[in-house]
Amino acid sequence: MIERFDPLKGERLQILDESGRARPGLEPALPPADLRRMYERMVLTRVADAKALKLQRQGRMGTFASSLGHEACQVGTASAVAAGDWFFPYFRDMGVYLALGYPLADYYHYWMGNEAGLRTPDGLNIFPLAIPVASQVLHAVGAGMAANIRKLRLAVFSTFGDGATSEGDFHEGMNYAGVFRTPNVLVCYNNQFAISVPRSRQTASATIAQKALAYGFGGVQVDGNDILAVHAAATEAAERARAGGGPTLIEAFTYRMGDHTTSDDAARYRSKDDLAAWEKRDPVVRFRLYLGSKGLWDEAWEKSVQEAAAEAVENAVAGAEARPTATVADLFAYTYAAMPPGLKDELADTEAFLKGGLR
Ligand SMILES: Cc1ncc(C[n+]2csc(CCOP(=O)(O)OP(=O)(O)O)c2C)c(N)n1
Ligand SMILES: [Mg+2]
């Protein structure tokens, strides 16, 4: 289906319009229980996100990158992941983590300043989220190459922002993926900004999806506020990857509804009108309206979903805050199996400095 939407012609895959109506012939055949689970995960992401912002303001969490407005991108992409697949996420991916079953307490613990929170539990194939912009694309393509060498039939996902497409790592990864036909699903959340830099200053390409064509594989632009469109594109791309059909680039067209992170103030560089226009395209509301039209949503169920999310979030906060905070030694401990002498010296210097003087 994704071939039917040509990025060079400005075509974008949209299944649900803003009022939640599905376009005939494009609706994926998902069982009601799956649809409802997707909605629950979107709500959990939103509630957990709002809580993280509050915790940061209270000094209980470090700098945090909000997922507000990205719930369809994140949960939709994760909904295409099958057992055995791998995921290489980035710093704005809480919905991916939650949809794949990562413990929220661990995720919070990481953002509270302890990298132990990113040690993925056994059984989940999630690489630690990347802070260096676009570095995860290389890791994902490398893992895709490993899957090819080992003849494993799996898909390797990676997500990144529009700003990441200006990085060399992105282009190197794309090039390698195209040449070696790695089984990658590369999903760009084009949220129109890289901190304060607008999409128009990022690339002169009409779309990000079309960049795939130059690397010899397919790219598709989808409505990133439409979870069914993201799900359909990611599912098809993953099936293609597992079947040996090579990589796909998906551009999920969306908008960053919050500040870049808690240390940013987006009001300084973008207009209220833009924000108001995108509020009407809220991905959670759109999917709720769709579920309502299918008889899968009512007020009582909404209440139970919201209450379950709130309870899960409160439990996760308590769990994360009960864990140990990071020590100075933790900053040095995990790069090498055995700490080299230079690093040992640095650790000793740092500890001495914090005790009130240099050695
Ligand atoms: C290699 C690198 N350069 C710069 C930064 C600082 N930085 C953090 S986020 C960001 C912008 C990322 O924008 P985008 O890729 O669009 O993702 P978004 O934040 O919009 O989700 C920058 C420049 C970084 N983390 N890594
Ligand atoms: Mg961006």
Coordinates of C-alpha atoms and ligand atoms in Angstrom, one line a residue:
M1 CA 0.0 0.0 0.0
I2 CA 2.7 2.5 0.8
E3 CA 4.0 2.6 -2.8
R4 CA 0.6 4.2 -3.7
F5 CA 1.7 7.4 -1.8
D6 CA 4.5 9.1 -3.8
P7 CA 6.4 11.7 -1.7
L8 CA 7.6 13.3 -4.9
K9 CA 4.0 14.2 -5.7
G10 CA 3.4 15.5 -2.2
E11 CA 1.2 12.5 -1.4
R12 CA 0.8 11.6 2.3
L13 CA -0.8 8.5 3.7
Q14 CA -3.7 9.5 6.0
I15 CA -6.3 7.0 7.1
L16 CA -8.2 9.0 9.8
D17 CA -9.2 12.5 9.2
E18 CA -9.3 15.1 12.0
S19 CA -12.8 14.0 13.0
G20 CA -11.7 10.4 13.3
R21 CA -13.4 9.2 10.1
A22 CA -11.6 6.4 8.3
R23 CA -11.0 6.6 4.6
P24 CA -12.7 3.7 2.9
G25 CA -10.4 0.9 1.7
L26 CA -7.4 1.9 3.9
E27 CA -8.6 0.9 7.4
P28 CA -6.3 -1.8 8.8
A29 CA -8.1 -5.0 10.0
L30 CA -7.2 -4.7 13.6
P31 CA -9.2 -6.6 16.3
P32 CA -11.1 -4.3 18.7
A33 CA -8.9 -5.5 21.6
D34 CA -5.8 -4.3 19.7
L35 CA -7.4 -0.9 18.9
R36 CA -8.3 -0.4 22.5
R37 CA -4.8 -1.4 23.7
M38 CA -3.3 1.2 21.3
Y39 CA -5.5 3.9 22.8
E40 CA -4.6 2.8 26.4
R41 CA -1.0 3.2 25.5
M42 CA -1.5 6.6 24.0
V43 CA -3.3 7.7 27.1
L44 CA -0.6 6.2 29.4
T45 CA 2.1 8.0 27.4
R46 CA 0.3 11.3 27.7
V47 CA -0.4 11.0 31.5
A48 CA 3.2 9.8 32.2
D49 CA 4.5 12.7 30.1
A50 CA 2.5 15.3 32.0
K51 CA 3.7 13.8 35.3
A52 CA 7.4 13.9 34.2
L53 CA 7.1 17.7 33.4
K54 CA 5.6 18.3 36.9
L55 CA 8.3 16.2 38.5
Q56 CA 11.0 18.3 36.7
R57 CA 9.5 21.5 37.9
Q58 CA 9.5 20.2 41.4
G59 CA 13.1 19.3 41.2
R60 CA 12.4 15.6 41.3
M61 CA 13.5 14.9 37.7
G62 CA 16.2 16.2 35.4
T63 CA 15.8 17.8 32.0
F64 CA 13.0 16.0 30.2
A65 CA 11.9 15.9 26.5
S66 CA 8.1 15.8 26.3
S67 CA 6.3 13.4 23.9
L68 CA 3.2 15.6 23.8
G69 CA 1.7 15.3 20.3
H70 CA 3.9 12.3 19.3
E71 CA 1.7 9.6 20.8
A72 CA 0.5 8.4 17.4
C73 CA 4.1 8.3 16.0
Q74 CA 5.4 6.4 19.0
V75 CA 2.6 4.0 19.8
G76 CA 1.9 3.5 16.1
T77 CA 5.5 2.6 15.3
A78 CA 5.8 0.3 18.3
S79 CA 2.6 -1.5 17.2
A80 CA 4.4 -2.9 14.2
V81 CA 7.2 -4.5 16.3
A82 CA 7.0 -8.4 16.4
A83 CA 8.9 -10.8 18.7
G84 CA 12.5 -11.0 17.7
D85 CA 12.6 -7.5 16.2
W86 CA 14.9 -4.8 17.6
F87 CA 14.3 -1.1 18.4
F88 CA 16.8 1.7 18.5
P89 CA 14.9 4.7 20.0
Y90 CA 15.9 8.3 20.8
F91 CA 15.3 10.7 23.6
R92 CA 11.7 11.6 22.6
D93 CA 10.3 8.1 22.6
M94 CA 8.5 7.4 25.9
G95 CA 5.4 6.0 24.0
V96 CA 7.7 3.5 22.2
Y97 CA 9.1 2.3 25.6
L98 CA 5.7 2.0 27.2
A99 CA 4.1 0.3 24.2
L100 CA 6.9 -2.3 24.1
G101 CA 6.3 -3.0 27.8
Y102 CA 9.3 -1.2 29.3
P103 CA 8.8 -0.6 33.1
L104 CA 7.9 3.1 33.5
A105 CA 9.7 3.2 36.9
D106 CA 12.9 2.4 35.1
Y107 CA 12.3 4.9 32.4
Y108 CA 11.6 7.6 35.0
H109 CA 14.7 6.5 37.0
Y110 CA 16.9 7.3 33.9
W111 CA 15.4 10.8 33.6
M112 CA 15.9 11.3 37.3
G113 CA 19.6 11.0 36.6
N114 CA 20.5 7.3 36.9
E115 CA 21.5 5.5 33.7
A116 CA 20.7 2.2 35.4
G117 CA 17.1 3.0 34.3
L118 CA 18.1 2.3 30.7
R119 CA 19.4 -1.2 31.4
T120 CA 16.7 -3.0 29.3
P121 CA 15.2 -5.9 31.1
D122 CA 15.8 -9.4 29.6
G123 CA 13.4 -10.2 26.9
L124 CA 13.0 -6.7 25.5
N125 CA 15.0 -5.9 22.4
I126 CA 15.3 -2.2 23.1
F127 CA 18.7 -0.5 22.7
P128 CA 19.3 2.4 25.2
L129 CA 17.8 5.6 23.8
A130 CA 20.3 7.9 22.0
I131 CA 20.9 11.4 23.1
P132 CA 23.6 12.2 20.4
V133 CA 21.3 13.2 17.5
A134 CA 21.1 10.5 14.8
S135 CA 23.7 8.2 16.3
Q136 CA 21.0 5.5 16.7
V137 CA 20.5 5.3 13.0
L138 CA 24.0 3.9 12.6
H139 CA 23.5 1.4 15.4
A140 CA 20.2 0.2 13.9
V141 CA 21.7 -0.2 10.5
G142 CA 24.6 -2.1 12.0
A143 CA 22.2 -4.4 13.8
G144 CA 20.3 -4.8 10.5
M145 CA 23.6 -5.8 8.8
A146 CA 24.2 -8.3 11.7
A147 CA 20.7 -9.8 11.1
N148 CA 21.6 -10.2 7.4
I149 CA 24.9 -12.0 8.1
R150 CA 23.2 -14.3 10.6
K151 CA 20.2 -14.8 8.2
L152 CA 17.7 -13.8 10.8
R153 CA 14.3 -12.8 9.6
L154 CA 13.6 -9.8 11.8
A155 CA 13.1 -6.0 11.4
V156 CA 15.2 -3.4 13.1
F157 CA 13.5 -0.1 13.9
S158 CA 15.0 3.2 14.6
T159 CA 13.3 6.6 15.3
F160 CA 14.7 10.1 15.0
G161 CA 13.7 13.7 14.5
D162 CA 13.7 16.0 11.4
G163 CA 16.9 17.6 12.8
A164 CA 18.6 14.2 12.7
T165 CA 18.4 14.2 8.9
S166 CA 21.0 16.9 8.8
E167 CA 23.6 14.7 10.6
G168 CA 26.2 12.7 8.8
D169 CA 25.2 9.7 10.8
F170 CA 21.8 9.7 9.2
H171 CA 23.2 9.8 5.7
E172 CA 25.8 7.2 6.4
G173 CA 23.2 4.9 7.8
M174 CA 20.8 5.5 4.9
N175 CA 23.5 4.8 2.4
Y176 CA 24.6 1.6 4.1
A177 CA 21.0 0.5 4.5
G178 CA 20.4 1.0 0.8
V179 CA 23.6 -0.7 -0.5
F180 CA 23.3 -3.7 1.8
R181 CA 19.5 -3.9 1.9
T182 CA 19.4 -4.1 5.6
P183 CA 16.1 -5.0 7.3
N184 CA 15.5 -1.5 8.7
V185 CA 12.4 0.5 9.4
L186 CA 13.6 4.1 9.8
V187 CA 11.0 6.4 11.2
C188 CA 11.5 10.1 11.2
Y189 CA 9.2 12.1 13.5
N190 CA 9.1 15.3 11.5
N191 CA 7.8 17.5 14.3
Q192 CA 8.8 20.7 12.4
F193 CA 11.5 21.8 14.8
A194 CA 15.0 20.9 16.0
I195 CA 15.0 22.9 19.2
S196 CA 14.4 26.3 17.7
V197 CA 15.4 25.5 14.1
P198 CA 12.3 25.2 11.9
R199 CA 12.0 22.4 9.3
S200 CA 12.5 25.0 6.5
R201 CA 16.0 25.7 7.7
Q202 CA 16.8 22.0 8.0
T203 CA 16.6 20.8 4.4
A204 CA 15.6 22.1 1.0
S205 CA 13.9 18.8 0.1
A206 CA 10.1 19.1 -0.3
T207 CA 9.7 16.1 2.0
I208 CA 12.0 14.0 4.2
A209 CA 10.5 10.8 2.8
Q210 CA 11.9 11.4 -0.6
K211 CA 15.5 11.3 0.7
A212 CA 15.1 7.5 0.7
L213 CA 14.9 7.5 -3.1
A214 CA 18.4 8.9 -3.5
Y215 CA 19.7 5.9 -1.4
G216 CA 17.8 3.4 -3.6
F217 CA 14.9 2.4 -1.4
G218 CA 11.3 3.5 -0.7
G219 CA 10.2 6.4 1.4
V220 CA 6.7 7.4 2.4
Q221 CA 5.2 10.4 4.2
V222 CA 2.4 9.6 6.6
D223 CA 0.2 11.7 8.8
G224 CA 2.0 11.4 12.2
N225 CA -1.1 12.4 14.1
D226 CA -3.0 9.4 12.7
I227 CA -2.1 6.3 14.6
L228 CA -3.6 4.0 12.0
A229 CA -1.5 5.6 9.2
V230 CA 1.7 5.2 11.2
H231 CA 0.7 1.6 12.1
A232 CA -0.1 0.6 8.5
A233 CA 3.1 2.1 7.1
A234 CA 5.3 0.7 9.8
T235 CA 3.7 -2.8 9.7
E236 CA 4.2 -2.9 5.9
A237 CA 7.8 -1.7 6.1
A238 CA 8.5 -4.3 8.9
E239 CA 7.0 -7.1 6.8
R240 CA 9.1 -6.1 3.9
A241 CA 12.2 -6.0 6.0
R242 CA 11.6 -9.4 7.5
A243 CA 11.0 -10.9 4.0
G244 CA 14.4 -9.7 2.8
G245 CA 12.9 -6.7 0.9
G246 CA 15.3 -4.2 2.5
P247 CA 14.8 -0.9 4.3
T248 CA 12.1 1.8 4.3
L249 CA 12.1 5.4 5.4
I250 CA 8.8 6.6 7.0
E251 CA 8.4 10.3 7.6
A252 CA 5.7 10.9 10.2
F253 CA 4.5 14.4 9.7
T254 CA 3.6 15.9 13.1
Y255 CA 4.2 18.8 15.4
R256 CA 6.1 19.2 18.7
M257 CA 3.3 20.4 21.0
G258 CA 5.6 21.2 23.9
D259 CA 8.9 22.9 24.4
H260 CA 12.0 21.1 23.1
T261 CA 12.8 20.0 26.6
T262 CA 12.2 21.4 30.1
S263 CA 15.1 23.8 29.5
D264 CA 13.5 25.4 26.5
D265 CA 10.8 28.1 26.0
A266 CA 9.3 27.6 22.6
A267 CA 7.1 30.7 22.9
R268 CA 10.2 32.6 22.0
Y269 CA 10.4 31.3 18.5
R270 CA 7.0 30.1 17.3
S271 CA 3.5 31.4 17.1
K272 CA 0.4 30.7 19.2
D273 CA -1.6 30.4 15.9
D274 CA 0.6 27.4 14.8
L275 CA 0.1 25.7 18.1
A276 CA -3.7 26.3 18.0
A277 CA -3.9 24.9 14.4
W278 CA -2.1 21.7 15.5
E279 CA -4.2 21.3 18.7
K280 CA -7.2 20.5 16.4
R281 CA -5.2 17.6 15.1
D282 CA -4.6 16.0 18.5
P283 CA -3.7 12.4 17.8
V284 CA -5.3 11.1 21.0
V285 CA -8.6 12.9 20.4
R286 CA -8.6 11.7 16.8
F287 CA -8.2 8.1 17.7
R288 CA -10.8 8.4 20.5
L289 CA -13.3 9.7 18.0
Y290 CA -12.6 6.8 15.7
L291 CA -13.1 4.3 18.5
G292 CA -16.3 6.0 19.4
S293 CA -17.5 5.7 15.8
K294 CA -16.8 1.9 16.0
G295 CA -18.7 1.5 19.3
L296 CA -15.4 0.9 21.1
W297 CA -15.4 3.9 23.4
D298 CA -17.7 5.4 26.0
E299 CA -17.3 7.7 29.0
A300 CA -17.1 4.9 31.5
W301 CA -14.3 3.1 29.6
E302 CA -12.5 6.5 29.2
K303 CA -12.7 7.0 33.0
S304 CA -11.2 3.5 33.7
V305 CA -8.4 4.0 31.2
Q306 CA -7.5 7.4 32.7
E307 CA -7.6 6.0 36.2
A308 CA -5.5 3.0 35.3
A309 CA -2.9 5.3 33.7
A310 CA -2.8 7.7 36.7
E311 CA -2.4 4.7 39.0
A312 CA 0.4 3.2 36.9
V313 CA 2.2 6.6 36.8
E314 CA 1.9 7.1 40.6
N315 CA 3.3 3.6 41.2
A316 CA 6.2 4.2 38.8
V317 CA 7.1 7.5 40.5
A318 CA 7.2 5.8 43.9
G319 CA 9.2 2.9 42.4
A320 CA 11.7 5.2 40.7
E321 CA 12.1 7.5 43.8
A322 CA 12.7 4.5 46.0
R323 CA 15.7 3.4 43.9
P324 CA 19.3 4.6 44.7
T325 CA 20.5 7.8 43.1
A326 CA 23.6 7.6 40.9
T327 CA 27.0 7.9 42.6
V328 CA 30.0 9.7 41.2
A329 CA 31.6 6.3 40.6
D330 CA 28.7 5.4 38.4
L331 CA 29.7 8.1 35.9
F332 CA 33.0 6.2 35.4
A333 CA 32.0 2.6 35.9
Y334 CA 30.5 1.3 32.7
T335 CA 32.5 2.4 29.7
Y336 CA 35.2 -0.3 30.1
A337 CA 35.0 -3.8 31.6
A338 CA 38.0 -2.8 33.8
M339 CA 38.6 0.9 34.4
P340 CA 41.9 2.1 32.8
P341 CA 44.4 4.0 35.0
G342 CA 43.6 7.4 33.4
L343 CA 39.9 7.0 34.2
K344 CA 40.7 5.8 37.8
D345 CA 42.7 9.0 38.3
E346 CA 39.8 11.1 37.0
L347 CA 37.4 9.4 39.4
A348 CA 39.8 9.9 42.3
D349 CA 40.2 13.6 41.4
T350 CA 36.4 14.1 41.0
E351 CA 35.7 12.5 44.4
A352 CA 38.4 14.5 46.1
F353 CA 37.1 17.7 44.4
L354 CA 33.6 17.0 45.7
K355 CA 35.0 16.5 49.2
G356 CA 36.3 20.0 49.1
G357 CA 39.7 20.1 47.3
L358 CA 41.9 18.6 44.6
R359 CA 44.3 15.8 45.4
Ligands
LIG1 C1 25.2 15.2 17.8 C2 24.4 16.2 18.6 N1 24.4 17.5 18.2 C3 23.6 18.3 18.9 C4 22.9 17.9 20.0 C5 22.0 18.9 20.8 N2 20.6 18.6 20.4 C6 19.8 17.9 21.2 S1 18.3 17.7 20.6 C7 18.6 18.6 19.2 C8 17.6 18.8 18.2 C9 17.0 17.5 17.7 O1 15.9 17.8 16.8 P1 15.2 16.7 16.0 O2 16.2 15.7 15.5 O3 14.2 17.3 15.1 O4 14.4 15.9 17.2 P2 13.3 16.4 18.1 O5 14.0 17.0 19.4 O6 12.5 17.5 17.4 O7 12.4 15.3 18.5 C10 19.9 19.0 19.3 C11 20.6 19.9 18.2 C12 22.9 16.5 20.3 N3 22.2 16.0 21.3 N4 23.7 15.7 19.6
MG2 MG 12.2 17.7 15.4

